CSV table of C-alpha atoms in Angstrom, one decimal:
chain,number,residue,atom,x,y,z
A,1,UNK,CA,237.8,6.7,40.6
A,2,UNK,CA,235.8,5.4,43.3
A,3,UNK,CA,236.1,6.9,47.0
A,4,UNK,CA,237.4,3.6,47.9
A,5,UNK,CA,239.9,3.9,45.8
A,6,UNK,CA,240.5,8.1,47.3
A,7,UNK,CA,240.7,6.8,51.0
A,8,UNK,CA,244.9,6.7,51.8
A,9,UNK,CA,246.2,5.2,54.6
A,10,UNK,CA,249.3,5.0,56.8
A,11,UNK,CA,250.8,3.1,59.3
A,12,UNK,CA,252.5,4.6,63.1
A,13,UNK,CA,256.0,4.3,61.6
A,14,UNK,CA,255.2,5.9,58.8
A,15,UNK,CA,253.1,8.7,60.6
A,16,UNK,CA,256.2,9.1,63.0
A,17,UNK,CA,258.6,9.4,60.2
A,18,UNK,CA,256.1,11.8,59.0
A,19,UNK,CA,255.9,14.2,61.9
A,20,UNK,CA,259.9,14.0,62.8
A,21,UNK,CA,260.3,15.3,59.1
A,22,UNK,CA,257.5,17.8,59.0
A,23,UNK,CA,255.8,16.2,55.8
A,24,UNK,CA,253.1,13.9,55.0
A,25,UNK,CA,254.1,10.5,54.1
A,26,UNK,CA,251.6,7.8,53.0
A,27,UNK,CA,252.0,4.4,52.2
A,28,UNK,CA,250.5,1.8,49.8
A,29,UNK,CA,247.2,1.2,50.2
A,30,UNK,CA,245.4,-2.1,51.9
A,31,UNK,CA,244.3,-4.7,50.2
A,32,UNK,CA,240.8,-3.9,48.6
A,33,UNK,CA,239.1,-6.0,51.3
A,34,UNK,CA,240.9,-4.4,54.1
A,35,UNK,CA,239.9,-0.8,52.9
A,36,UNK,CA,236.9,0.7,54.7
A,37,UNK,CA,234.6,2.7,52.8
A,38,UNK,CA,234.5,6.7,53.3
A,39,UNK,CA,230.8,6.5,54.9
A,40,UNK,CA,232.8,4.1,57.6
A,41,UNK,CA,235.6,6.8,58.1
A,42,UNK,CA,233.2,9.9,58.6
A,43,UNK,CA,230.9,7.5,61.1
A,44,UNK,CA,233.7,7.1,62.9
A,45,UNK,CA,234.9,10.6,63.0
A,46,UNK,CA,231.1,11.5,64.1
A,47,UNK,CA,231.1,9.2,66.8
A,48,UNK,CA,234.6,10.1,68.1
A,49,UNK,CA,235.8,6.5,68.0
A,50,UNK,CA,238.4,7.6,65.2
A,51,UNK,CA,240.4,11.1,66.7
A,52,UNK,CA,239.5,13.3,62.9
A,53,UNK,CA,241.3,16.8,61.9
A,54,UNK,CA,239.9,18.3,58.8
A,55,UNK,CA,243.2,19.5,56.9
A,56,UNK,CA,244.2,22.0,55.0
A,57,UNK,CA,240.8,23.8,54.3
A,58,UNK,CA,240.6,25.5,51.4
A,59,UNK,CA,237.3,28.2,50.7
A,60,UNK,CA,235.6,28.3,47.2
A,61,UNK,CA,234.4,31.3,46.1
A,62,UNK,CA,230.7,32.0,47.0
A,63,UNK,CA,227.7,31.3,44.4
A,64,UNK,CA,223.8,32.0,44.5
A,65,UNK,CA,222.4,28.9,44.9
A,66,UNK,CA,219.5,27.5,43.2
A,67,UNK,CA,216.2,29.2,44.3
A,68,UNK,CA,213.4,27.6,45.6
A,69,UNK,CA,209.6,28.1,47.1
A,70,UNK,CA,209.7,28.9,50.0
A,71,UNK,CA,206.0,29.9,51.0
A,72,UNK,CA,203.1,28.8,50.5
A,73,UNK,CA,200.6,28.8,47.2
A,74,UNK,CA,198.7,31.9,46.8
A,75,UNK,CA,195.7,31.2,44.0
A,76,UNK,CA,193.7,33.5,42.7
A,77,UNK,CA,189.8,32.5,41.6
A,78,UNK,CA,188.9,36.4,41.2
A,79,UNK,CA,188.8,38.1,38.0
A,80,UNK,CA,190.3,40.9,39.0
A,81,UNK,CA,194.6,40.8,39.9
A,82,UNK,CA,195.4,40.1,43.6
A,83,UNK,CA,198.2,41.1,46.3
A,84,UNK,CA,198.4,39.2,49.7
A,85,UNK,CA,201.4,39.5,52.7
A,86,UNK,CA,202.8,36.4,53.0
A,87,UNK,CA,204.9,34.8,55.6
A,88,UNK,CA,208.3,32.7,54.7
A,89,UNK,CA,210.7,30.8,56.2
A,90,UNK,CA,213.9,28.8,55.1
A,91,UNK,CA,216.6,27.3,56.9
A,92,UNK,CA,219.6,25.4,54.1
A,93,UNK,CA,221.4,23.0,56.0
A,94,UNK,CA,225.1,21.8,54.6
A,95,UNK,CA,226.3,18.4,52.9
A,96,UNK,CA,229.2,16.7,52.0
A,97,UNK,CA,230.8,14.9,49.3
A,98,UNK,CA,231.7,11.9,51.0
A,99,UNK,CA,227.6,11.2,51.7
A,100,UNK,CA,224.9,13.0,53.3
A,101,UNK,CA,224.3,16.5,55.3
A,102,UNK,CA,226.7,17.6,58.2
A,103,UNK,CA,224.1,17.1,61.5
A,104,UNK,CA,223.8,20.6,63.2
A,105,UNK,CA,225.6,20.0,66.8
A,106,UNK,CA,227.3,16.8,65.4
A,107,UNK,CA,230.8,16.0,65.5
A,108,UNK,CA,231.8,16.7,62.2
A,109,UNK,CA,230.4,20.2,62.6
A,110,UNK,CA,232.4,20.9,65.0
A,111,UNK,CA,235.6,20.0,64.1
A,112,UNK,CA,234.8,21.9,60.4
A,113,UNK,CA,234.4,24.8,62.3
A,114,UNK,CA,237.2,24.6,64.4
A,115,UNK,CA,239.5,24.1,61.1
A,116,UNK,CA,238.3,27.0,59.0
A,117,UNK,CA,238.3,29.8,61.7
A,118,UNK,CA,241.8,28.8,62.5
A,119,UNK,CA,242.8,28.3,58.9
A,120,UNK,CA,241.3,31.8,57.6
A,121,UNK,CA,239.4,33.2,60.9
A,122,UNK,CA,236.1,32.8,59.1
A,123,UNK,CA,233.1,31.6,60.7
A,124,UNK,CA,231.6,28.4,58.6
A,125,UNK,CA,227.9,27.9,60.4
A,126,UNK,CA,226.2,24.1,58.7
A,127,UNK,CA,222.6,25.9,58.9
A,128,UNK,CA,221.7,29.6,58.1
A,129,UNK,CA,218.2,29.8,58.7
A,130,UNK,CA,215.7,33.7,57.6
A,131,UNK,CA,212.0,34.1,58.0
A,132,UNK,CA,210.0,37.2,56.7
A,133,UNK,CA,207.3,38.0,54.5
A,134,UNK,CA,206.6,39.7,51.5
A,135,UNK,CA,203.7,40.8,49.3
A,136,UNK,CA,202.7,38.3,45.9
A,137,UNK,CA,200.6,40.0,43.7
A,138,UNK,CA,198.8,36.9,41.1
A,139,UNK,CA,196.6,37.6,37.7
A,140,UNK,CA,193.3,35.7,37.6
A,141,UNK,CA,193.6,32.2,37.3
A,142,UNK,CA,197.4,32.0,38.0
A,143,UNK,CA,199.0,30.8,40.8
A,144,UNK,CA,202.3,32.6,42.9
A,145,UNK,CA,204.6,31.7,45.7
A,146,UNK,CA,207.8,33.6,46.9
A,147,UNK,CA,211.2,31.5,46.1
A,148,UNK,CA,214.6,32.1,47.8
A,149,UNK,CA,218.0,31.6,46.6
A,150,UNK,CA,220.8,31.4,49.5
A,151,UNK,CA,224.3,32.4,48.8
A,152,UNK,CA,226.5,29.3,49.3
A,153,UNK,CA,230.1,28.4,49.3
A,154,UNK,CA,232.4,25.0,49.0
A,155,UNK,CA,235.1,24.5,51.3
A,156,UNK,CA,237.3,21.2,50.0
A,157,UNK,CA,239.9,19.5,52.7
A,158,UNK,CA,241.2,16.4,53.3
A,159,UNK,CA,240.1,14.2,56.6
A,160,UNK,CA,242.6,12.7,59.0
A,161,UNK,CA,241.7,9.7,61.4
A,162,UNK,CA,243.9,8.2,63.6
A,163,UNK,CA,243.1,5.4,65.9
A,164,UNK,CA,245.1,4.4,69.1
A,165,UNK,CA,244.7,0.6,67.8
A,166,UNK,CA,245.1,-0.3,64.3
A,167,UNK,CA,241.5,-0.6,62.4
A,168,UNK,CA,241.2,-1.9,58.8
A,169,UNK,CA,244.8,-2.8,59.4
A,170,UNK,CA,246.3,1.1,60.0
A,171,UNK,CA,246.4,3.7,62.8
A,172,UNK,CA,245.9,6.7,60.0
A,173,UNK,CA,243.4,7.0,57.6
A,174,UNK,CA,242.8,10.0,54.9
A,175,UNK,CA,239.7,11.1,52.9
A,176,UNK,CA,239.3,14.2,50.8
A,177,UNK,CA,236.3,15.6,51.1
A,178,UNK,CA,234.4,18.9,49.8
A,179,UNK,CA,231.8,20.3,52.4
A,180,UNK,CA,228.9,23.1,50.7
A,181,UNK,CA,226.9,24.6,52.8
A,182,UNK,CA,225.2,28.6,53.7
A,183,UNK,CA,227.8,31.7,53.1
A,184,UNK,CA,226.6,35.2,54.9
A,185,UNK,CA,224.9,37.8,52.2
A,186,UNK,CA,227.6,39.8,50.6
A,187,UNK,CA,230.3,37.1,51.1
A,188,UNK,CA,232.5,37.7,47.9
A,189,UNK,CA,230.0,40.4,46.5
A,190,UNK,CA,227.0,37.4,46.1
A,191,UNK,CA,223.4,38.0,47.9
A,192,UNK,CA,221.0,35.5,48.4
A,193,UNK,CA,217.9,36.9,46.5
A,194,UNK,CA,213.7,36.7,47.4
A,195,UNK,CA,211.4,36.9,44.7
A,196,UNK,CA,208.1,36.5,43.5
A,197,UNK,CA,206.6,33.8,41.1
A,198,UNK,CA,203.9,32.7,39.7
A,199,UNK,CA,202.2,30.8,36.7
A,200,UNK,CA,199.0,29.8,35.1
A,201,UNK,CA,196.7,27.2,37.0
A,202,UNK,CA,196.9,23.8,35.9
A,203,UNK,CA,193.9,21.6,34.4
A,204,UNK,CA,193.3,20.3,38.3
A,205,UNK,CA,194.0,23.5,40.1
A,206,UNK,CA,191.2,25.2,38.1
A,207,UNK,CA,189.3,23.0,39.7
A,208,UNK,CA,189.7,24.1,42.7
A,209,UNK,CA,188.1,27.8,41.7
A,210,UNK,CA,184.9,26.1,39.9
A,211,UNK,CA,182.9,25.7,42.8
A,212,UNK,CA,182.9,25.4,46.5
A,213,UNK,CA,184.5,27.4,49.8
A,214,UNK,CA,186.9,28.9,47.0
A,215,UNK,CA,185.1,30.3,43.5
A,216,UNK,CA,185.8,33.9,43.5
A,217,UNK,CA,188.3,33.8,46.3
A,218,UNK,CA,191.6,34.3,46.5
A,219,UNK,CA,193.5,31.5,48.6
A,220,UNK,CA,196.3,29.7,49.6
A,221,UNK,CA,197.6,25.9,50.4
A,222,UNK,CA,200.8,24.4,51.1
A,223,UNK,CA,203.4,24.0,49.2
């Protein structure tokens, strides 16, 4: 099933009927050509030119995301094993199922936010950001880097527009979505974890300690 084909929508009657008897009501959907896609719905709750509620929240349990570098590379020309304090820094931003990430400060954000705390008086942030360093040790001719894995968590919900002029032929529009983005450490037992990594030198990187600024040196480069 397409998203297309997820969007429902609703017309003023049927949204009045709907709030007199305390229950959602939809109706058929539009025509194919009158349906707007779900990218078209969220722009439109972004922008504020569609009046968006993100209903009926519901949290996923939290996971370790994958991990990944998050320093630079640390090589070592020497003969002889290496350690070296290094500096890191990661900020995971938050994305969404119906396309793309949720813009820190944006509109979305906001009214995410404003849903979940009401809904279970938990505090979703779209961006978690840690910086620190840590000591890489690296055997001669291999190359290490510190990775981080961030705990995450989904939260899946359904979004409601509602337009004081019809648009696409309806004042009500609904699109289920499923937002994942940063948990805090320890949310539901998970921690994000920081550790080190390394590997042997590749055919080119070798290179690099045959000669030069770097033979018998130990060095880094960006990642």
């Amino acid at each position: 099933m397409t998203m297309n084909h997820a969007l429902r929508c609703g017309s003023r009657t049927l949204a009045l009927t709907a709030t007199a008897l305390g229950v959602i009501a939809t109706a058929v959907p539009a025509a194919a050509e009158e349906q707007p896609t779900a990218e078209q719905i969220m722009a439109d709750c972004a922008s504020g030119e569609g009046k968006c509620s993100f209903n009926s929240p519901e949290l996923g349990k939290a996971y370790l995301g994958e991990p990944r570098q998050v320093s630079e590379l640390l090589f070592n020309c020497t003969d002889s094993p290496a350690s070296q304090s290094m500096s890191w820094a990661d900020t995971v931003g938050s994305s969404h199922s119906v396309g793309g990430s949720v813009t820190v400060g944006g509109g979305i954000e906001g009214i995410i936010s404003a849903s979940v705390t009401a809904t279970y008086n938990y505090t979703w942030q779209s961006s978690h950001t840690e910086t620190s360093s840590f000591t890489v040790s690296v055997k001669p001719g291999e190359v290490g880097w510190i990775s981080r894995a961030q705990v995450m968590r989904q939260i899946s919900g359904t979004w409601q527009t509602h337009y004081d002029d019809p648009k696409w032929g309806h004042y009500y529009w609904f699109v289920p979505d499923t937002v994942t983005g940063p948990a805090p450490n320890g949310t539901d037992g998970k921690h994000s974890a920081v550790v080190v990594k390394s590997r042997k030198m590749t055919a080119d990187e070798k290179k690099l300690c045959e000669g030069g600024s770097t033979e018998n040196k130990v060095f880094t480069r960006n990642r």
